[in-house]
C-alpha cells in the first residue's frame, strides 16, 4: 500500500505482546523505513510537525507505554489522516490467544498487563483492549502459524517499495506430512526421486550434505526435472516483476522434508543466485527442530539459512 504521490508513508505497528511487533519494526527498517519503537503517543504529533523526513516512517505502539489507550490511538489515527503531508497505515499483528500464552510459558516471562497472574489473564485483557485498533487496521497479519522468516516475507510483500529492487525469491523445503506452507506461489513435488532415507548411512544426514545430494542427483530423472524447473522459474521471475511483484515464494516438498526437497532447494538457490536473483532459503522441517521461538518473536527476523539440527527425520 503506497501513499499518494507527494505524501510521506507512515506505518503504525501494533498488536498484542508476543505477536511479533519487534520483528515487524526490524523488517520495516531493513526495507528502508525510519523505525522508532515505543515512542509515547503524546510525542508523535510533535515528531510529525517537524520538517519532512527523507524516508518513510514506521512507529511501534506498545501497550506498556504510559499514555497508551485504544481511544488515544484512534484519536491519533484520525489526526494523522487529516494531515496533508502523511499517508498513514495501521499494521496490526494478530495472534491466537493460546499461541501467545504458549510463547510466554516457553520463556517464563510475565505478561506486562498481568505481572502477578498467569499469562492468559494478561493476553485476554490486551486482546480486548486492542480490539478497536484492530478494527481500524489497514493491514492485518495473523502470526499464529508464522515463523520469523514467514513474517518477514509477508511484510516484504506489503511494504517493500524500494526503487529498482530486483524481485526476490524465497525457496522453501517442506514435508507433505505436515502440510503445505502458506503463501507459496509455486510448488513442486520431489517424492518421485530416489529417497536417501532408505540408505542407512545417509538417513541421519540432510540435503545440505554432499553425499545426500549426490544420491538424489544420481536418480536418472533428477537432471531433467531440475533443468525444466529452473528454466520455468527463471522464465516466470521477470514476468512477475513486470506485474509489480517484489517477492516470489517457491516450495519443494517431499515425504519428510529432510533429504530430497532440501537438496532441490539448495541446488535451485545456487542456480538462481548465479543468475543474479536475490535468494533466501527456508528448510521448514530442519528449522522447526531448532530452539523454540521467544515470546515476542516471532521476535527477531529469521535467518536465510538454518542452524544445527537437534533431530533428523526421514524424507
Coordinates of C-alpha atoms in Angstrom, one line a residue:
X1 CA 0.0 0.0 0.0
X2 CA 1.7 3.1 -1.2
X3 CA 0.9 6.6 -0.1
X4 CA -0.3 9.2 -2.6
X5 CA 2.4 11.0 -4.6
X6 CA 4.0 13.7 -2.5
X7 CA 2.8 12.3 0.8
X8 CA 5.1 10.6 3.2
X9 CA 4.3 7.0 4.0
X10 CA 3.7 6.4 7.8
X11 CA 3.0 2.9 9.3
X12 CA 1.8 2.5 12.8
X13 CA 2.7 -1.0 14.0
X14 CA 0.9 -2.6 16.9
X15 CA -0.7 -5.8 18.2
X16 CA -0.7 -8.0 21.3
X17 CA 2.6 -8.5 23.1
X18 CA 4.2 -11.6 21.7
X19 CA 2.7 -11.3 18.2
X20 CA 5.8 -10.0 16.5
X21 CA 5.9 -6.2 16.7
X22 CA 9.7 -6.1 17.3
X23 CA 10.2 -8.3 14.3
X24 CA 8.0 -6.1 12.2
X25 CA 9.8 -3.0 13.2
X26 CA 13.2 -4.6 12.3
X27 CA 11.8 -5.8 9.0
X28 CA 10.5 -2.3 8.1
X29 CA 13.8 -0.8 9.0
X30 CA 15.5 -3.3 6.7
X31 CA 13.1 -2.2 3.9
X32 CA 14.2 1.4 4.2
X33 CA 11.8 2.8 6.8
X34 CA 13.0 5.1 9.6
X35 CA 11.8 3.0 12.5
X36 CA 11.0 4.2 16.1
X37 CA 9.6 1.8 18.6
X38 CA 7.6 2.6 21.8
X39 CA 7.5 6.3 21.3
X40 CA 5.0 7.9 23.7
X41 CA 1.8 8.8 21.9
X42 CA 1.9 12.4 23.2
X43 CA 5.3 12.9 21.4
X44 CA 4.2 11.6 18.0
X45 CA 2.4 14.8 16.9
X46 CA 5.5 16.8 17.7
X47 CA 7.5 14.4 15.6
X48 CA 5.2 14.7 12.6
X49 CA 5.1 18.5 12.9
X50 CA 8.8 18.7 12.2
X51 CA 10.4 19.0 8.7
X52 CA 9.8 16.3 6.1
X53 CA 11.8 13.2 6.6
X54 CA 13.9 11.6 3.9
X55 CA 12.5 8.1 4.4
X56 CA 9.1 6.5 5.1
X57 CA 8.3 6.3 8.8
X58 CA 7.4 3.2 11.0
X59 CA 6.2 3.8 14.6
X60 CA 5.8 0.9 17.0
X61 CA 3.0 1.3 19.6
X62 CA 3.2 -0.7 22.8
X63 CA 0.5 -1.1 25.5
X64 CA 3.3 -0.8 28.1
X65 CA 3.6 2.9 27.1
X66 CA 2.3 5.1 29.9
X67 CA -0.2 7.0 27.8
X68 CA -1.4 4.1 25.6
X69 CA -5.1 3.5 25.2
X70 CA -7.3 2.5 22.4
X71 CA -9.0 5.8 22.4
X72 CA -5.7 7.7 22.3
X73 CA -4.5 5.6 19.3
X74 CA -7.8 6.0 17.4
X75 CA -7.6 9.8 18.0
X76 CA -4.0 9.8 16.7
X77 CA -5.0 7.8 13.6
X78 CA -7.8 10.3 12.9
X79 CA -5.5 13.2 13.4
X80 CA -2.9 11.8 11.0
X81 CA -5.5 11.0 8.4
X82 CA -6.3 14.8 8.3
X83 CA -2.6 15.7 7.9
X84 CA -1.9 16.7 4.2
X85 CA 1.7 15.5 4.2
X86 CA 1.3 11.9 5.5
X87 CA -0.3 8.7 4.2
X88 CA -0.9 6.8 7.5
X89 CA -1.5 3.0 7.6
X90 CA -2.1 0.8 10.6
X91 CA -0.3 -2.6 10.6
X92 CA -1.9 -4.9 13.2
X93 CA -0.1 -8.1 14.1
X94 CA -2.7 -10.5 15.3
X95 CA -2.2 -13.9 17.0
X96 CA -4.3 -16.6 18.7
X97 CA -4.5 -16.3 22.5
X98 CA -3.3 -19.9 23.1
X99 CA -0.3 -19.3 20.9
X100 CA 0.6 -16.1 22.8
X101 CA 0.2 -18.0 26.1
X102 CA 2.5 -20.7 24.9
X103 CA 5.1 -18.2 23.9
X104 CA 5.1 -16.7 27.3
X105 CA 5.1 -20.0 29.0
X106 CA 8.1 -21.2 27.0
X107 CA 10.2 -18.4 28.3
X108 CA 8.7 -17.9 31.7
X109 CA 8.2 -14.2 31.0
X110 CA 5.5 -12.2 32.8
X111 CA 2.8 -10.5 30.7
X112 CA 3.0 -6.7 31.0
X113 CA -0.7 -6.4 31.8
X114 CA -0.8 -9.2 34.4
X115 CA 2.7 -9.3 36.0
X116 CA 1.3 -11.1 39.1
X117 CA -1.1 -13.5 37.3
X118 CA -1.0 -16.3 34.7
X119 CA -0.2 -15.0 31.2
X120 CA -3.6 -15.9 29.9
X121 CA -5.2 -13.1 32.0
X122 CA -2.9 -10.5 30.5
X123 CA -3.3 -11.9 27.0
X124 CA -7.1 -11.8 27.1
X125 CA -7.0 -8.3 28.7
X126 CA -4.7 -7.0 25.9
X127 CA -6.7 -8.5 23.1
X128 CA -9.8 -6.9 24.4
X129 CA -8.0 -3.6 24.9
X130 CA -6.7 -3.6 21.3
X131 CA -10.0 -4.7 19.6
X132 CA -11.0 -1.1 18.5
X133 CA -7.5 -0.6 16.9
X134 CA -7.6 -4.0 15.2
X135 CA -10.9 -2.9 13.6
X136 CA -9.1 0.1 12.1
X137 CA -6.2 -1.9 10.7
X138 CA -5.3 -1.3 7.1
X139 CA -3.0 -4.4 7.0
X140 CA -3.8 -7.3 9.4
X141 CA -1.2 -10.1 9.6
X142 CA -2.0 -13.2 11.7
X143 CA 1.3 -14.5 13.1
X144 CA -0.2 -17.6 14.8
X145 CA 1.5 -20.0 12.4
X146 CA 4.2 -17.8 11.0
X147 CA 7.9 -18.2 11.7
X148 CA 10.1 -15.0 11.8
X149 CA 11.1 -15.8 8.2
X150 CA 7.4 -16.1 7.1
X151 CA 6.6 -12.8 8.8
X152 CA 9.5 -11.1 7.1
X153 CA 8.3 -12.4 3.7
X154 CA 4.7 -11.3 4.4
X155 CA 5.7 -7.8 5.4
X156 CA 8.1 -7.5 2.4
X157 CA 5.1 -8.2 0.1
X158 CA 3.2 -5.4 1.7
X159 CA 5.8 -2.8 2.3
X160 CA 8.8 -3.2 0.1
X161 CA 8.6 -0.2 -2.2
X162 CA 12.4 0.3 -2.8
X163 CA 13.0 1.5 -6.4
X164 CA 14.9 -0.6 -8.8
X165 CA 14.8 -3.6 -6.5
X166 CA 15.0 -6.9 -8.2
X167 CA 12.3 -9.4 -7.4
X168 CA 13.5 -11.6 -4.5
X169 CA 12.9 -15.3 -4.4
X170 CA 12.4 -17.4 -1.3
X171 CA 12.8 -21.2 -1.6
X172 CA 11.1 -23.5 0.9
X173 CA 11.7 -27.2 1.6
X174 CA 8.9 -28.9 3.5
X175 CA 7.3 -32.2 4.4
X176 CA 3.9 -33.1 2.9
X177 CA 3.1 -34.9 6.1
X178 CA 3.0 -31.5 7.9
X179 CA 1.0 -29.8 5.2
X180 CA 1.9 -27.2 2.5
X181 CA 3.4 -23.9 3.8
X182 CA 1.2 -20.9 3.5
X183 CA 1.9 -18.3 0.9
X184 CA 3.6 -20.3 -1.8
X185 CA 3.4 -19.0 -5.3
X186 CA 4.8 -22.2 -6.9
X187 CA 5.1 -25.7 -5.6
X188 CA 7.0 -28.8 -6.8
X189 CA 6.7 -32.4 -5.6
X190 CA 10.0 -34.2 -5.2
X191 CA 8.7 -37.5 -3.9
X192 CA 9.4 -39.4 -7.1
X193 CA 13.1 -39.0 -6.7
X194 CA 15.4 -41.6 -5.1
X195 CA 15.0 -41.4 -1.3
X196 CA 18.2 -41.3 0.8
X197 CA 16.2 -42.4 3.8
X198 CA 16.5 -46.0 2.7
X199 CA 20.3 -45.8 2.8
X200 CA 21.3 -46.3 6.4
X201 CA 24.5 -44.2 6.1
X202 CA 22.5 -41.3 4.6
X203 CA 19.4 -41.4 6.8
X204 CA 20.9 -39.2 9.7
X205 CA 22.1 -36.6 7.2
X206 CA 20.1 -33.9 5.3
X207 CA 20.0 -32.5 1.8
X208 CA 22.7 -29.9 2.6
X209 CA 25.2 -32.8 2.8
X210 CA 27.2 -33.6 -0.4
X211 CA 26.6 -37.3 0.0
X212 CA 22.9 -36.9 0.2
X213 CA 22.9 -34.5 -2.8
X214 CA 24.9 -37.0 -4.8
X215 CA 22.4 -39.7 -4.1
X216 CA 19.4 -37.6 -5.1
X217 CA 21.2 -36.4 -8.2
X218 CA 22.0 -40.0 -9.1
X219 CA 18.4 -40.6 -10.0
X220 CA 18.1 -40.7 -13.8
X221 CA 15.1 -38.3 -13.6
X222 CA 16.8 -35.7 -11.5
X223 CA 18.6 -33.6 -14.1
X224 CA 15.7 -33.2 -16.5
X225 CA 13.4 -32.3 -13.6
X226 CA 15.9 -29.8 -12.2
X227 CA 16.6 -28.2 -15.6
X228 CA 12.9 -27.8 -16.5
X229 CA 12.0 -26.4 -13.1
X230 CA 14.9 -23.9 -13.1
X231 CA 14.0 -22.8 -16.6
X232 CA 10.3 -22.3 -15.6
X233 CA 11.2 -20.3 -12.5
X234 CA 13.7 -18.2 -14.5
X235 CA 11.1 -17.5 -17.1
X236 CA 8.5 -16.5 -14.5
X237 CA 10.6 -14.2 -12.4
X238 CA 10.8 -11.3 -14.9
X239 CA 7.1 -11.7 -15.8
X240 CA 6.1 -11.4 -12.1
X241 CA 8.5 -8.4 -11.7
X242 CA 6.8 -6.7 -14.7
X243 CA 3.5 -7.1 -12.9
X244 CA 4.8 -5.2 -9.9
X245 CA 5.6 -8.2 -7.6
X246 CA 8.6 -7.8 -5.2
X247 CA 8.7 -11.4 -4.0
X248 CA 8.1 -14.9 -5.3
X249 CA 7.9 -17.9 -3.0
X250 CA 8.7 -21.4 -4.4
X251 CA 8.2 -24.6 -2.4
X252 CA 9.8 -28.1 -2.9
X253 CA 8.1 -30.9 -0.9
X254 CA 9.0 -34.5 -0.1
X255 CA 7.8 -37.0 2.5
X256 CA 9.8 -35.8 5.5
X257 CA 11.3 -32.6 4.3
X258 CA 14.9 -33.7 5.1
X259 CA 16.6 -35.1 2.0
X260 CA 15.1 -34.6 -1.4
X261 CA 13.3 -31.3 -1.0
X262 CA 16.3 -29.8 0.8
X263 CA 18.6 -30.9 -2.0
X264 CA 16.4 -29.3 -4.6
X265 CA 16.2 -26.0 -2.7
X266 CA 20.0 -25.9 -2.2
X267 CA 20.7 -26.5 -5.8
X268 CA 18.0 -24.2 -7.1
X269 CA 19.2 -21.4 -4.8
X270 CA 22.7 -21.7 -6.2
X271 CA 21.4 -21.6 -9.8
X272 CA 19.2 -18.6 -9.3
X273 CA 21.8 -16.7 -7.3
X274 CA 24.4 -17.3 -10.1
X275 CA 21.8 -15.7 -12.4
X276 CA 21.7 -12.6 -10.3
X277 CA 18.4 -13.1 -8.3
X278 CA 18.3 -12.3 -4.6
X279 CA 17.5 -15.7 -3.0
X280 CA 16.7 -16.7 0.6
X281 CA 16.2 -20.3 1.9
X282 CA 14.0 -21.8 4.4
X283 CA 14.1 -25.5 5.3
X284 CA 10.9 -25.8 7.4
X285 CA 11.4 -29.2 8.9
X286 CA 15.0 -28.6 9.8
X287 CA 14.2 -25.2 11.2
X288 CA 11.4 -26.5 13.5
X289 CA 13.9 -28.6 15.4
X290 CA 16.0 -25.7 16.5
X291 CA 15.4 -23.6 19.6
X292 CA 11.7 -22.7 20.3
X293 CA 10.8 -19.0 19.5
X294 CA 11.0 -16.3 22.1
X295 CA 7.6 -14.8 23.1
X296 CA 7.9 -11.6 21.2
X297 CA 9.3 -13.1 18.4
X298 CA 8.2 -14.1 16.0
X299 CA 10.7 -11.7 17.7
X300 CA 13.7 -11.3 15.6
X301 CA 13.9 -11.6 11.8
X302 CA 14.6 -15.2 10.6
X303 CA 17.9 -16.2 9.1
X304 CA 18.1 -17.2 5.5
X305 CA 19.7 -20.5 6.5
X306 CA 19.1 -22.8 9.4
X307 CA 21.1 -23.6 12.4
X308 CA 22.2 -27.1 13.6
X309 CA 19.7 -29.8 13.9
X310 CA 18.7 -31.4 17.2
X311 CA 17.0 -34.4 15.5
X312 CA 16.7 -35.8 12.0
X313 CA 13.6 -37.1 10.1
X314 CA 13.3 -39.3 7.1
X315 CA 12.5 -37.7 3.8

